[in-house]
């Protein structure tokens, strides 16, 4: 019986892969990978390594996740080293916990290998620190997948009244509703917002605006993209360092 490494692939730039992840990728007998994991990482696998893409799960998410859980289990029966490679960190909206629970229930050993999450690295490559002394004392990472007008929203919108930095993942499709909701709960219309698409890669696009106008400016950006809301966004004009990522207004 093998072991499954639930592994973070980092946010895009292959050089942000951890040494530990690099090592298990090189040793893997099979790699089960997502749409968000940089495919160049797979070139590091040994020739005999089986590569299985399980990326397109959007419309049948739950079924697909069950199928992935079962696939990992079956692969662990067949192979010594199974790598489950996910974009960013496996436990930040990565469903790594669900996969681990399933494997555990089947008596399969697993390890988590943390990855650099897009939530922090993507703003960082765009010159936006998620915290900054004197500007914000905390940041939170929120799913943008859930529509803010959903009645039984699980998101604690009222907590966002403070000056914290808010980072929405999976939120591009809900950008209009998210900005509207933040204004509704009392945030000023001119709170700065950045939307960063394909962060940490050469295809990066970073658009900045305010809660009031960001939707019009950013709605056509390609995915994956994240939304960062808060005063820290203003630092981008001084801190942009990654040349593909100078702000576009
Ligand atoms: N586990 C991942 C997040 C998975 S949720 C992590 O830790 O990074 C997927 C969301 O992450 C996307 O919808 C997008 O909001 C964000 N994301 C991932 N990679 C990104 C990138 N290169 N640029 C911008 N956003 C990214």
Short mmCIF file of N, CA and C and ligand atoms in Angstrom, two decimals, residues 10-13 35-36 86-94 115-119 122 168-172 196-201 204 223-227, ligand 1:
data_model
loop_
_atom_site.label_atom_id
_atom_site.label_comp_id
_atom_site.label_asym_id
_atom_site.label_seq_id
_atom_site.Cartn_x
_atom_site.Cartn_y
_atom_site.Cartn_z
N UNK A 10 2.16 25.63 -5.51
CA UNK A 10 2.48 27.07 -5.54
C UNK A 10 1.57 27.79 -6.51
N UNK A 11 1.72 29.12 -6.57
CA UNK A 11 0.72 29.95 -7.24
C UNK A 11 0.86 30.07 -8.76
N UNK A 12 1.92 29.58 -9.34
CA UNK A 12 2.07 29.73 -10.79
C UNK A 12 3.53 29.69 -11.20
N UNK A 13 4.32 30.65 -10.73
CA UNK A 13 5.75 30.67 -11.00
C UNK A 13 6.37 29.37 -10.48
N UNK A 35 -6.03 21.82 -12.77
CA UNK A 35 -5.90 22.90 -13.75
C UNK A 35 -4.95 24.00 -13.26
N UNK A 36 -4.94 24.26 -11.96
CA UNK A 36 -4.17 25.40 -11.48
C UNK A 36 -2.70 25.08 -11.21
N UNK A 86 -1.84 20.23 -6.31
CA UNK A 86 -2.90 21.25 -6.37
C UNK A 86 -2.29 22.63 -6.43
N UNK A 87 -2.97 23.54 -7.10
CA UNK A 87 -2.48 24.92 -7.14
C UNK A 87 -2.37 25.52 -5.74
N UNK A 88 -1.37 26.36 -5.54
CA UNK A 88 -1.24 27.07 -4.26
C UNK A 88 -0.94 26.12 -3.12
N UNK A 89 -1.71 26.25 -2.07
CA UNK A 89 -1.61 25.36 -0.91
C UNK A 89 -2.77 24.36 -0.97
N UNK A 90 -2.52 23.11 -0.60
CA UNK A 90 -3.60 22.11 -0.75
C UNK A 90 -4.78 22.32 0.20
N UNK A 91 -4.57 23.12 1.24
CA UNK A 91 -5.64 23.28 2.23
C UNK A 91 -6.28 24.66 2.20
N UNK A 92 -5.88 25.50 1.26
CA UNK A 92 -6.55 26.80 1.12
C UNK A 92 -7.53 26.67 -0.05
N UNK A 93 -8.78 26.45 0.28
CA UNK A 93 -9.81 26.19 -0.74
C UNK A 93 -9.32 25.16 -1.76
N UNK A 94 -8.64 24.15 -1.24
CA UNK A 94 -8.06 23.15 -2.13
C UNK A 94 -8.66 21.76 -1.95
N UNK A 115 1.99 24.49 0.20
CA UNK A 115 2.47 25.24 -0.97
C UNK A 115 2.27 26.73 -0.70
N UNK A 116 2.95 27.54 -1.48
CA UNK A 116 2.75 28.98 -1.33
C UNK A 116 1.39 29.33 -1.92
N UNK A 117 0.54 29.88 -1.10
CA UNK A 117 -0.82 30.15 -1.57
C UNK A 117 -0.89 31.38 -2.47
N UNK A 118 -1.73 31.32 -3.47
CA UNK A 118 -1.95 32.47 -4.35
C UNK A 118 -2.47 33.66 -3.55
N UNK A 119 -3.18 33.38 -2.45
CA UNK A 119 -3.82 34.46 -1.68
C UNK A 119 -2.79 35.49 -1.22
N UNK A 122 0.21 36.14 -4.95
CA UNK A 122 -0.26 36.88 -6.14
C UNK A 122 -0.28 38.39 -5.87
N UNK A 168 -10.43 37.78 -1.87
CA UNK A 168 -11.43 36.83 -2.34
C UNK A 168 -10.82 35.93 -3.40
N UNK A 169 -10.90 34.63 -3.17
CA UNK A 169 -10.50 33.67 -4.20
C UNK A 169 -11.78 33.19 -4.89
N UNK A 170 -11.66 32.80 -6.13
CA UNK A 170 -12.79 32.25 -6.91
C UNK A 170 -13.93 33.26 -7.02
N UNK A 171 -13.61 34.54 -7.05
CA UNK A 171 -14.67 35.54 -6.95
C UNK A 171 -14.92 36.36 -8.20
N UNK A 172 -14.17 36.12 -9.28
CA UNK A 172 -14.29 37.02 -10.43
C UNK A 172 -15.73 37.10 -10.96
N UNK A 196 -6.28 40.73 -9.73
CA UNK A 196 -5.04 40.26 -10.34
C UNK A 196 -5.29 38.89 -10.96
N UNK A 197 -5.01 38.83 -12.25
CA UNK A 197 -5.28 37.62 -13.01
C UNK A 197 -3.96 36.95 -13.36
N UNK A 198 -3.94 35.63 -13.27
CA UNK A 198 -2.75 34.83 -13.62
C UNK A 198 -1.49 35.34 -12.93
N UNK A 199 -1.64 35.61 -11.65
CA UNK A 199 -0.55 36.17 -10.87
C UNK A 199 0.67 35.27 -10.82
N UNK A 200 1.83 35.87 -10.64
CA UNK A 200 3.16 35.24 -10.55
C UNK A 200 3.60 34.61 -11.87
N UNK A 201 2.84 34.85 -12.96
CA UNK A 201 3.26 34.33 -14.27
C UNK A 201 3.46 35.51 -15.22
N UNK A 204 0.46 37.74 -16.26
CA UNK A 204 -0.26 38.44 -15.21
C UNK A 204 -0.90 39.74 -15.71
N UNK A 223 -9.42 34.17 -16.00
CA UNK A 223 -9.18 33.44 -14.74
C UNK A 223 -7.89 32.64 -14.87
N UNK A 224 -7.28 32.20 -13.77
CA UNK A 224 -7.70 32.48 -12.41
C UNK A 224 -7.37 33.91 -12.02
N UNK A 225 -8.23 34.46 -11.19
CA UNK A 225 -8.00 35.83 -10.73
C UNK A 225 -8.44 35.94 -9.29
N UNK A 226 -7.78 36.81 -8.55
CA UNK A 226 -8.25 37.07 -7.19
C UNK A 226 -8.51 38.56 -7.00
N UNK A 227 -9.27 38.83 -5.95
CA UNK A 227 -9.68 40.21 -5.66
C UNK A 227 -9.08 40.57 -4.31
N1 LIG B 1 -5.35 26.32 -3.17
C1 LIG B 1 -5.24 27.50 -3.98
C2 LIG B 1 -6.55 28.21 -4.16
C3 LIG B 1 -7.63 27.37 -4.84
S1 LIG B 1 -9.09 28.27 -5.16
C4 LIG B 1 -4.19 28.42 -3.37
O1 LIG B 1 -3.76 28.24 -2.22
O2 LIG B 1 -3.75 29.34 -4.07
C5 LIG B 1 -8.76 28.85 -6.77
C6 LIG B 1 -8.66 30.35 -6.78
O3 LIG B 1 -7.35 30.77 -6.39
C7 LIG B 1 -8.88 30.99 -8.13
O4 LIG B 1 -10.25 31.12 -8.42
C8 LIG B 1 -8.22 32.34 -7.92
O5 LIG B 1 -9.05 33.20 -7.16
C9 LIG B 1 -7.04 31.98 -7.04
N2 LIG B 1 -5.81 31.80 -7.83
C10 LIG B 1 -5.08 30.68 -7.93
N3 LIG B 1 -3.98 30.89 -8.69
C11 LIG B 1 -4.03 32.19 -9.07
C12 LIG B 1 -3.19 33.03 -9.86
N4 LIG B 1 -2.06 32.56 -10.43
N5 LIG B 1 -3.56 34.31 -10.04
C13 LIG B 1 -4.68 34.80 -9.48
N6 LIG B 1 -5.51 34.07 -8.73
C14 LIG B 1 -5.19 32.78 -8.51
#
